[in-house]
Coordinates of C-alpha atoms in Angstrom, one line a residue:
X421 CA 111.2 92.7 121.9
X422 CA 110.2 92.9 125.2
X423 CA 109.0 90.3 127.4
X424 CA 105.6 91.2 128.8
X425 CA 105.2 90.1 132.4
X426 CA 102.1 91.9 134.1
X427 CA 102.8 91.8 138.0
X428 CA 100.0 91.2 139.9
X429 CA 99.6 90.4 143.6
X430 CA 96.7 91.3 146.3
X431 CA 96.7 94.3 147.9
X432 CA 98.2 94.1 151.4
X433 CA 96.3 95.8 154.2
X434 CA 98.4 97.3 157.5
X435 CA 99.5 95.3 159.9
X436 CA 97.4 94.0 162.0
X437 CA 97.0 95.1 165.4
X438 CA 98.5 98.3 164.1
X439 CA 96.1 101.1 163.3
X440 CA 96.5 103.3 160.5
X441 CA 96.3 107.2 161.2
X442 CA 96.9 109.7 158.4
X443 CA 99.9 112.0 159.5
X444 CA 99.3 115.0 161.6
X445 CA 99.6 117.3 158.7
X446 CA 97.0 115.5 156.6
X447 CA 94.8 114.6 159.5
X448 CA 91.3 116.5 158.9
X449 CA 87.6 115.6 159.4
X450 CA 86.2 113.5 156.9
X451 CA 82.5 112.9 156.6
X452 CA 82.5 110.7 159.2
X453 CA 82.3 106.1 158.7
X454 CA 78.7 106.3 157.8
X455 CA 78.7 108.7 155.0
X456 CA 82.1 107.4 153.7
X457 CA 80.2 103.7 153.4
X458 CA 77.2 105.3 152.0
X459 CA 79.3 107.2 149.2
X460 CA 80.8 103.9 148.7
X461 CA 78.1 101.3 148.7
X462 CA 77.5 100.8 144.9
X463 CA 81.0 100.2 144.6
X464 CA 81.4 97.8 147.5
X465 CA 78.3 95.7 145.8
X466 CA 79.6 95.4 142.9
X467 CA 83.1 94.3 144.1
X468 CA 81.4 91.9 146.5
X469 CA 79.5 90.5 143.5
X470 CA 82.7 89.2 141.6
X471 CA 84.8 88.7 144.6
X472 CA 82.0 87.6 147.6
X473 CA 84.8 87.1 150.0
X474 CA 86.5 90.4 149.7
X475 CA 87.2 92.8 152.0
X476 CA 86.1 96.6 152.5
X477 CA 89.1 98.1 154.4
X478 CA 91.2 98.3 151.6
X479 CA 88.8 100.5 149.2
X480 CA 87.2 102.2 152.2
X481 CA 90.6 103.5 153.1
X482 CA 91.3 104.3 149.2
X483 CA 88.5 106.6 149.2
X484 CA 88.8 108.3 152.2
X485 CA 92.5 109.0 151.4
X486 CA 91.0 110.3 147.3
X487 CA 88.4 112.2 149.3
X488 CA 89.9 114.2 151.4
X489 CA 92.9 114.9 148.8
X490 CA 90.6 116.2 146.3
X491 CA 88.0 117.7 148.7
X492 CA 87.1 121.5 147.2
X493 CA 88.2 120.6 143.5
X494 CA 85.0 120.4 141.5
X495 CA 84.2 119.0 138.3
X496 CA 83.4 121.1 135.0
X497 CA 79.8 119.5 136.0
X498 CA 79.7 121.1 139.1
X499 CA 79.8 118.3 141.5
X500 CA 82.5 117.6 143.7
X501 CA 86.0 115.6 141.9
X502 CA 85.7 112.6 143.8
X503 CA 82.7 111.6 141.7
X504 CA 85.0 111.0 138.8
X505 CA 87.3 108.4 140.5
X506 CA 84.7 106.5 142.3
X507 CA 82.9 106.1 139.0
X508 CA 86.0 105.0 137.3
X509 CA 86.4 102.2 139.9
X510 CA 82.8 101.4 140.0
X511 CA 83.0 100.9 135.8
X512 CA 86.3 98.8 136.6
X513 CA 84.0 96.6 139.5
X514 CA 81.5 96.2 137.3
X515 CA 83.8 94.2 134.7
X516 CA 85.2 92.5 137.6
X517 CA 88.5 93.5 138.3
X518 CA 90.5 93.0 142.1
X519 CA 90.5 95.2 144.8
X520 CA 94.1 96.6 143.9
X521 CA 92.7 98.0 140.9
X522 CA 89.6 99.4 142.3
X523 CA 92.1 101.0 144.9
X524 CA 94.4 102.5 142.1
X525 CA 91.7 103.5 140.1
X526 CA 90.3 105.4 143.4
X527 CA 93.5 107.4 143.9
X528 CA 94.5 107.5 139.8
X529 CA 94.4 111.2 139.6
X530 CA 95.8 112.3 143.0
X531 CA 99.8 112.6 142.3
X532 CA 98.5 114.2 139.3
X533 CA 96.3 116.7 140.7
X534 CA 96.8 117.2 144.3
X535 CA 100.4 117.7 146.5
X536 CA 100.3 114.0 147.5
X537 CA 103.6 112.5 146.0
X538 CA 103.7 109.2 144.5
X539 CA 106.3 108.1 147.3
X540 CA 103.7 109.1 149.6
X541 CA 101.4 106.7 147.9
X542 CA 103.7 104.2 147.7
X543 CA 104.4 104.0 151.5
X544 CA 100.7 104.5 152.1
X545 CA 99.2 101.8 149.9
X546 CA 102.0 99.4 148.7
X547 CA 104.1 99.4 145.3
X548 CA 102.1 97.4 143.3
X549 CA 99.2 100.2 143.7
X550 CA 102.0 102.9 143.0
X551 CA 102.9 101.2 139.9
X552 CA 99.4 101.5 138.4
X553 CA 99.0 105.1 139.7
X554 CA 102.0 106.3 138.0
X555 CA 101.2 104.6 135.0
X556 CA 98.2 106.4 134.2
X557 CA 99.4 109.8 135.7
X558 CA 99.9 112.4 132.8
X559 CA 103.5 114.2 132.4
X560 CA 103.6 117.5 133.3
X561 CA 102.8 119.6 130.4
X562 CA 104.4 122.6 131.8
X563 CA 107.5 120.8 131.9
X564 CA 107.2 118.6 128.6
X565 CA 105.2 121.4 126.4
X566 CA 104.2 120.1 123.4
X567 CA 105.8 116.9 123.8
X568 CA 103.5 116.1 126.8
X569 CA 100.7 114.2 125.1
X570 CA 102.8 111.9 122.6
X571 CA 104.9 111.0 125.8
X572 CA 101.9 110.5 128.5
X573 CA 101.0 107.7 126.1
X574 CA 104.3 106.4 125.4
X575 CA 104.1 106.1 129.2
X576 CA 101.1 104.6 129.5
X577 CA 102.3 102.2 126.7
X578 CA 105.6 101.1 128.5
X579 CA 103.7 100.4 131.8
X580 CA 101.2 98.7 130.3
X581 CA 104.0 96.3 129.3
X582 CA 104.4 95.4 132.8
X583 CA 101.1 95.3 133.6
X584 CA 98.2 95.9 131.4
X585 CA 95.7 96.8 134.2
X586 CA 96.9 100.1 133.5
X587 CA 95.8 100.4 130.6
X588 CA 92.4 99.2 131.7
X589 CA 92.1 101.7 133.9
X590 CA 93.0 104.5 131.4
X591 CA 90.0 103.1 129.1
X592 CA 87.7 103.2 132.2
X593 CA 89.3 106.8 132.9
X594 CA 88.0 108.0 129.4
X595 CA 85.1 105.9 129.5
X596 CA 84.0 108.2 132.3
X597 CA 85.3 111.4 130.8
X598 CA 83.2 110.8 127.7
X599 CA 79.9 109.9 129.6
X600 CA 80.4 113.5 131.1
X601 CA 81.8 115.2 127.9
X602 CA 78.7 117.5 127.5
X603 CA 80.1 119.9 130.3
X604 CA 83.3 120.7 128.5
X605 CA 83.5 123.4 125.8
X606 CA 82.8 122.5 122.1
X607 CA 86.7 122.5 121.1
X608 CA 87.6 120.4 124.0
X609 CA 84.6 118.2 123.0
X610 CA 86.2 117.4 119.6
X611 CA 89.7 116.7 120.6
X612 CA 89.0 114.8 123.1
X613 CA 86.4 112.7 121.1
X614 CA 88.7 112.3 118.2
X615 CA 91.6 111.6 120.3
X616 CA 89.5 108.6 121.8
X617 CA 88.6 107.1 118.4
X618 CA 91.8 107.1 117.2
X619 CA 93.9 106.1 120.2
X620 CA 91.5 104.9 123.0
X621 CA 89.2 102.9 121.1
X622 CA 91.6 101.1 118.9
X623 CA 93.4 100.1 122.5
X624 CA 89.8 98.8 123.7
X625 CA 89.6 96.4 120.7
X626 CA 93.2 95.2 120.9
X627 CA 92.5 94.0 124.6
X628 CA 89.1 92.5 123.6
X629 CA 87.5 95.0 126.1
X630 CA 84.3 95.4 123.6
X631 CA 82.1 96.5 126.5
X632 CA 84.0 99.4 126.7
X633 CA 84.6 100.0 123.4
X634 CA 80.9 100.1 122.2
X635 CA 80.0 102.6 124.7
X636 CA 83.4 105.0 124.0
X637 CA 82.3 104.5 120.1
X638 CA 79.2 105.9 120.8
X639 CA 79.8 108.7 122.7
X640 CA 82.8 109.9 120.9
X641 CA 80.7 109.9 117.9
X642 CA 77.5 112.0 119.8
X643 CA 80.3 114.3 120.5
X644 CA 82.0 114.3 116.8
X645 CA 79.1 114.4 114.5
X646 CA 76.1 115.0 117.1
X647 CA 73.3 115.5 113.9
X648 CA 74.6 111.9 112.3
X649 CA 74.7 110.7 115.8
X650 CA 71.0 112.2 116.4
X651 CA 69.8 110.5 113.2
X652 CA 71.3 107.4 113.4
X653 CA 70.0 106.7 117.3
X654 CA 66.6 107.8 116.0
X655 CA 66.8 105.4 112.9
X656 CA 68.1 102.4 115.2
X657 CA 65.3 103.1 117.6
X658 CA 62.6 103.0 114.8
X659 CA 64.1 99.6 113.6
X660 CA 64.1 98.1 116.9
X661 CA 60.6 98.4 117.7
X662 CA 59.9 96.3 115.1
X663 CA 62.8 93.6 116.0
X664 CA 61.0 91.4 117.7
X665 CA 58.2 90.9 115.2
X666 CA 60.8 90.9 112.5
X667 CA 62.7 88.1 113.9
X668 CA 60.1 86.2 114.9
X669 CA 59.8 83.5 112.3
X670 CA 63.6 83.5 112.1
X671 CA 63.9 82.6 115.6
X672 CA 61.4 79.8 115.3
X673 CA 63.0 78.1 112.6
X674 CA 66.1 78.0 114.1
X675 CA 64.6 77.1 117.6
X676 CA 63.2 73.9 116.1
X677 CA 66.2 73.4 114.3
X678 CA 68.5 73.2 117.5
X679 CA 66.3 71.3 119.3
X680 CA 65.9 68.5 116.5
X681 CA 70.0 68.6 115.9
X682 CA 70.1 68.5 120.4
X683 CA 71.8 71.7 120.8
X684 CA 70.8 73.7 123.9
X685 CA 71.2 77.1 123.2
X686 CA 69.8 80.6 123.9
X687 CA 68.6 83.1 120.9
X688 CA 68.3 86.8 121.2
X689 CA 68.8 89.7 119.8
X690 CA 71.8 91.5 119.9
X691 CA 71.4 95.4 118.6
X692 CA 74.8 96.7 117.0
X693 CA 75.9 100.2 118.7
X694 CA 75.5 103.1 116.6
X695 CA 78.8 103.9 115.8
X696 CA 79.0 100.2 113.8
X697 CA 75.7 101.2 112.3
X698 CA 76.8 104.9 110.9
X699 CA 80.2 102.7 109.4
X700 CA 78.0 100.4 107.7
X701 CA 75.1 102.7 106.4
X702 CA 76.8 106.5 106.8
X703 CA 73.8 108.6 106.0
X704 CA 71.6 106.4 104.0
X705 CA 69.5 105.8 107.2
X706 CA 65.8 105.9 105.4
X707 CA 63.7 102.9 105.7
X708 CA 66.7 101.0 108.4
X709 CA 65.2 97.5 108.8
X710 CA 65.4 95.7 112.0
X711 CA 67.9 93.3 110.1
X712 CA 70.6 96.1 109.7
X713 CA 70.1 97.3 113.2
X714 CA 70.5 93.9 115.4
X715 CA 71.9 90.1 114.6
X716 CA 71.0 86.9 116.4
X717 CA 73.4 86.1 119.1
X718 CA 73.1 82.1 119.9
X719 CA 74.3 81.4 123.5
X720 CA 75.2 77.6 123.3
X721 CA 75.3 75.8 126.3
X722 CA 77.9 73.0 125.8
X723 CA 81.4 72.3 124.2
X724 CA 83.0 74.2 121.3
X725 CA 82.0 71.2 118.9
X726 CA 78.4 72.3 119.9
X727 CA 79.0 75.7 117.7
X728 CA 79.6 74.0 114.7
X729 CA 76.7 71.8 115.0
X730 CA 74.6 75.0 115.5
X731 CA 75.8 76.2 112.9
X732 CA 74.8 73.6 111.0
X733 CA 71.3 73.7 112.1
X734 CA 70.8 77.4 111.2
X735 CA 72.1 76.7 107.7
X736 CA 69.3 73.9 107.9
X737 CA 66.8 76.4 108.7
X738 CA 67.5 79.2 106.8
X739 CA 69.3 79.9 103.5
X740 CA 72.9 80.7 104.0
X741 CA 74.6 83.5 102.3
X742 CA 77.8 82.3 99.7
X743 CA 81.2 83.2 101.2
X744 CA 79.8 84.7 104.6
X745 CA 80.8 82.3 106.8
X746 CA 83.7 83.5 109.3
X747 CA 85.1 80.9 112.0
X748 CA 86.8 82.8 114.8
X749 CA 86.6 79.4 116.5
X750 CA 89.2 77.9 114.6
X751 CA 91.1 80.9 114.1
X752 CA 90.7 83.7 116.5
X753 CA 90.8 87.1 116.3
X754 CA 94.3 89.1 116.8
X755 CA 92.6 89.7 120.9
X756 CA 91.6 86.2 121.0
X757 CA 88.3 87.0 120.0
X758 CA 85.9 83.4 119.5
X759 CA 83.1 83.2 117.7
X760 CA 81.3 82.0 114.4
X761 CA 79.6 84.6 112.3
X762 CA 77.1 83.5 109.5
X763 CA 74.6 85.3 107.2
X764 CA 71.4 83.9 106.4
X765 CA 68.2 85.0 104.5
X766 CA 65.2 85.4 106.7
X767 CA 61.8 83.9 106.0
X768 CA 60.9 87.6 104.5
X769 CA 63.7 87.6 102.2
X770 CA 66.0 89.9 104.5
X771 CA 69.6 89.2 105.1
X772 CA 70.8 89.3 108.3
X773 CA 74.1 88.2 110.8
X774 CA 74.0 85.3 113.3
X775 CA 77.1 84.9 115.8
X776 CA 77.0 81.3 117.6
X777 CA 79.3 80.9 120.8
X778 CA 79.7 79.2 123.7
X779 CA 78.6 80.3 127.5
X780 CA 82.2 79.8 128.0
X781 CA 83.5 82.1 125.4
X782 CA 81.4 84.7 126.4
X783 CA 83.2 86.4 128.9
X784 CA 86.0 86.8 126.7
X785 CA 83.9 88.2 123.7
X786 CA 82.9 90.8 126.0
X787 CA 85.8 91.3 128.8
X788 CA 89.0 90.1 126.8
X789 CA 92.0 90.3 128.5
X790 CA 90.1 91.4 131.8
X791 CA 88.3 87.8 131.7
X792 CA 91.7 86.3 131.5
X793 CA 93.0 88.5 134.4
X794 CA 90.1 88.0 136.4
X795 CA 90.3 84.1 135.8
X796 CA 93.6 83.7 137.2
X797 CA 93.1 85.0 140.4
X798 CA 96.0 85.9 142.5
X799 CA 98.6 84.4 139.3
X800 CA 97.3 87.0 136.5
X801 CA 100.6 86.8 135.3
X802 CA 100.1 83.5 133.7
X803 CA 97.1 84.9 132.1
X804 CA 98.8 87.5 129.5
X805 CA 102.6 86.4 129.5
X806 CA 103.5 85.4 126.4
X807 CA 99.9 85.5 125.0
X808 CA 99.7 86.1 121.2
X809 CA 97.2 88.3 121.5
X810 CA 99.7 90.8 122.8
X811 CA 102.4 90.5 120.1
X812 CA 101.0 93.6 119.0
X813 CA 102.1 95.2 122.2
X814 CA 105.5 93.6 121.7
X815 CA 105.9 95.2 118.5
X816 CA 104.6 98.6 119.8
X817 CA 107.5 98.3 122.3
X818 CA 109.8 97.5 119.4
X819 CA 109.5 100.6 117.6
X820 CA 108.3 103.0 120.3
X821 CA 111.4 103.7 121.6
X822 CA 113.1 105.3 117.9
X823 CA 110.0 107.6 117.3
X824 CA 110.5 111.3 118.5
X825 CA 107.9 112.7 120.1
X826 CA 106.6 114.7 117.2
X827 CA 105.8 111.5 114.9
X828 CA 104.9 109.2 118.1
X829 CA 101.5 109.4 118.0
X830 CA 100.7 109.3 114.2
X831 CA 102.5 106.2 114.2
X832 CA 100.6 104.8 117.3
X833 CA 97.3 105.6 115.2
X834 CA 98.8 103.7 112.3
X835 CA 99.7 100.6 114.2
X836 CA 96.4 100.7 116.5
X837 CA 94.8 100.7 112.9
X838 CA 92.3 97.3 113.1
X839 CA 94.7 94.6 111.8
X840 CA 91.8 92.3 110.4
X841 CA 94.2 90.0 108.2
X842 CA 95.6 86.6 110.0
X843 CA 98.0 84.7 107.7
X844 CA 100.3 82.0 108.7
X845 CA 103.9 81.2 108.6
X846 CA 105.3 77.5 106.8
X847 CA 105.4 76.3 110.7
X848 CA 101.7 77.6 111.0
X849 CA 102.2 80.5 113.6
X850 CA 99.8 83.1 113.0
X851 CA 100.9 87.0 111.8
X852 CA 98.1 89.6 112.2
X853 CA 98.5 92.2 109.9
X854 CA 96.0 95.3 108.8
X855 CA 94.4 95.4 105.9
X856 CA 96.4 96.6 102.9
X857 CA 99.7 94.9 104.1
X858 CA 102.1 93.7 102.0
X859 CA 104.5 90.7 101.9
X860 CA 107.3 92.8 102.7
X861 CA 105.2 93.8 106.3
X862 CA 104.7 90.4 107.1
X863 CA 108.7 90.2 106.7
X864 CA 108.9 92.8 109.0
X865 CA 106.3 91.5 111.1
X866 CA 108.6 88.0 111.8
X867 CA 112.0 90.2 112.8
X868 CA 113.7 93.0 111.7
X869 CA 116.5 91.2 110.4
X870 CA 114.4 89.4 107.8
X871 CA 112.5 92.6 106.4
X872 CA 115.7 94.0 105.9
X873 CA 117.2 91.3 103.4
X874 CA 113.5 90.6 102.2
X875 CA 113.8 90.2 98.2
X876 CA 110.3 88.4 97.7
X877 CA 107.7 85.8 99.1
X878 CA 106.3 82.1 98.1
X879 CA 102.5 83.3 98.7
X880 CA 100.3 79.5 99.3
X881 CA 103.3 78.3 97.1
X882 CA 103.5 80.2 94.2
X883 CA 106.5 83.2 93.7
X884 CA 105.3 86.6 94.5
X885 CA 107.0 90.0 95.0
X886 CA 107.6 91.4 98.0
X887 CA 104.7 94.2 97.1
X888 CA 101.8 91.8 97.2
X889 CA 99.0 92.1 99.3
X890 CA 98.5 89.8 102.1
X891 CA 95.4 88.1 103.2
X892 CA 94.0 86.2 105.8
X893 CA 94.4 82.4 105.4
X894 CA 97.9 83.1 103.1
X895 CA 100.5 80.5 104.1
X896 CA 103.5 82.9 103.6
X897 CA 107.4 82.2 103.4
X898 CA 109.8 85.0 102.9
X899 CA 112.3 84.8 100.7
X900 CA 115.8 86.6 101.8
X901 CA 119.3 87.5 100.3
X902 CA 121.9 87.9 102.8
X903 CA 123.7 91.2 100.6
X904 CA 119.6 92.6 100.6
X905 CA 119.1 95.8 102.1
X906 CA 116.4 98.7 102.2
X907 CA 115.8 100.9 99.3
X908 CA 113.6 104.2 98.9
X909 CA 110.7 102.2 97.4
X910 CA 110.2 100.1 100.0
X911 CA 108.6 102.9 101.8
X912 CA 105.9 103.0 99.0
X913 CA 105.4 98.7 99.6
X914 CA 105.2 99.2 103.6
X915 CA 102.4 99.8 105.4
X916 CA 102.8 98.9 108.8
X917 CA 104.3 101.2 111.0
X918 CA 107.1 98.8 112.3
X919 CA 108.3 98.1 109.0
X920 CA 108.2 101.7 107.8
X921 CA 110.0 102.6 111.1
X922 CA 113.1 100.0 110.7
X923 CA 113.0 100.8 106.7
X924 CA 113.4 104.6 108.0
X925 CA 116.0 103.7 110.1
X926 CA 118.1 101.9 107.7
X927 CA 118.0 104.5 105.2
X928 CA 118.6 107.6 107.2
X929 CA 122.2 105.2 108.8
X930 CA 123.2 104.7 105.5
X931 CA 122.6 108.2 104.1
X932 CA 124.6 109.2 107.2
X933 CA 127.5 106.7 106.2
X934 CA 127.6 107.6 102.4
X935 CA 127.9 111.6 103.6
X936 CA 130.4 110.4 106.3
X937 CA 132.4 108.6 103.5
X938 CA 131.8 111.1 101.1
X939 CA 133.0 114.3 103.4
X940 CA 136.2 112.1 104.4
X941 CA 136.9 111.5 100.7
X942 CA 137.2 115.4 100.4
X943 CA 139.1 115.6 103.2
X944 CA 141.9 113.2 102.2
X945 CA 142.1 114.3 98.7
X946 CA 142.6 118.2 100.7
X947 CA 145.0 117.0 103.4
X948 CA 147.2 115.0 100.7
X949 CA 148.0 118.5 98.8
X950 CA 149.4 119.3 102.5
X951 CA 151.1 116.4 102.9
X952 CA 148.9 115.0 105.8
X953 CA 148.0 111.6 106.2
X954 CA 144.3 111.4 107.4
X955 CA 144.4 107.6 108.4
X956 CA 147.6 108.7 110.4
X957 CA 145.7 111.7 111.8
X958 CA 142.8 109.3 112.5
X959 CA 145.2 106.4 114.4
X960 CA 146.6 108.8 116.9
X961 CA 143.0 110.3 118.0
X962 CA 144.1 113.8 116.1
X963 CA 140.6 113.7 113.7
X964 CA 138.5 112.8 116.9
X965 CA 140.2 115.8 118.8
X966 CA 139.4 118.5 115.9
X967 CA 135.5 116.7 116.1
X968 CA 135.1 117.5 119.5
X969 CA 136.7 120.8 119.5
X970 CA 134.2 121.7 116.7
X971 CA 131.8 120.0 119.2
X972 CA 130.8 116.8 117.0
X973 CA 130.5 113.3 119.1
X974 CA 132.2 111.2 116.6
X975 CA 134.4 112.0 113.6
X976 CA 131.7 110.6 111.3
X977 CA 129.4 112.8 112.1
X978 CA 132.2 115.7 110.9
X979 CA 132.9 114.2 107.9
X980 CA 128.9 114.3 107.1
X981 CA 129.2 118.0 107.9
X982 CA 131.5 118.7 105.7
X983 CA 130.0 116.8 102.8
X984 CA 126.4 118.1 103.7
X985 CA 128.1 121.7 103.4
X986 CA 127.0 122.5 107.1
X987 CA 131.6 122.4 107.8
X988 CA 133.8 124.5 106.0
X989 CA 136.4 122.9 104.4
X990 CA 138.6 125.7 105.2
X991 CA 137.9 125.9 108.7
X992 CA 138.6 122.3 109.1
X993 CA 141.8 122.2 107.0
X994 CA 143.1 124.5 109.5
X995 CA 142.6 122.5 112.6
X996 CA 144.7 119.7 110.6
X997 CA 147.1 121.7 109.3
X998 CA 148.5 123.8 112.2
X999 CA 151.5 126.1 111.3

């Protein structure tokens, strides 16, 4: 399993006392320092808000280079191309990303879309910026052909294993492209929106960056299903017009109960994003009520334990819906999201959701891994190395090298499907799985060797077959047999990509071994009638020589070809029995 150790340090400016100059062949007039500073003003302001003492030189230099290299290039909207990397950097600055990340965002398309080389960028901006830019640079479509998209995503995944900021830059890049998607032709809009929903939005979810996920969801929804999006937007707009009035009685009761229990908290209405409403109600939006278009968010000013006191206060004020309490504080989601969720009945009889979290939990709930990177300062590796919310990335890295380009994206889509099952080993370790996953998937999530030898499970102390579905909270022990091995039937049981890839590998290997064995037995019989001993020929290297003459790297490949009929027996005999 790959070890996650994202590298991150501060951008190092040119050595003091040496004034940087562009190489002669690149030097030309830019817009002047005043125009550069004016264009960069929003970015500088956003960055200073997160890093009050941050310098401006690095960002100014990155912008000047990017603007010069992209000069003359236009977006589909007709706007100068530099507006795109500048917008990407501004999105990242709004989340509090560091200077190095912002410089890489400004330069992220230079290697892909201009004559600027990665080597030149490395020499000018340093290794760290070069790694980030290289990670998000698409592979050449002319060189890679139909494999370009799949291999580009594989490249991003591998780069993210070294530095997660690569993936964060890619998400911000896609968000701005979705914001400007209306300038693309219809067929391209649909393709980009579909890929966003299937690949980029799940990455944002896995990293817990919900501020990006929600907007990307809604923008892709608008591009893919414009009529449904418009209907949902209007229904939500109408419902939210009544939200203050509809929630007022419940808010008053909750506020009084919180004061009675001695909990300080802010209570506010939290609208659901449009795609979430669409997924919940589909086209049935007639008479959408405020409690269906929004939730209440309680921001507790206190410690973690105060969230549970607040939960008791809410349930004392309003009748709770049985079985609808979800404790993501004691058992965080696999992206480390932490909050309490409950459903209660309003005084008017409408059920609605209440989310409870502390002020300290809120940045992680909104920005996910970005909050951890930001809080780690110069030592960001401690923010991500060994985190269990990144085990999904380790598992993805474990199978990606065995997936051919033609299958990689389909497997990636499956692997990124929302995982909302959190089961436990007998040692108390959490194993995150997608809905519908089985005990066999659980076994492979532990490690491939356990999966290959799985013969059953003990779930919550009871014997269960490999096909049993694992549910959140289950304690699962895997039963194994040293002689156990995957069978074709297992592909009908396994749900996760990790399990299916390993099963298919083992089955393919076994079929190849069986074919080679069958071909060898056939050749042994044929040679025996000609007084040739195959074992002796193998010992002397004659079999390998014949295999190489026929274009096979190994003798087993030759034997398998004999078995499946792609190699004629007479042709092979002629090489063993020479006149």
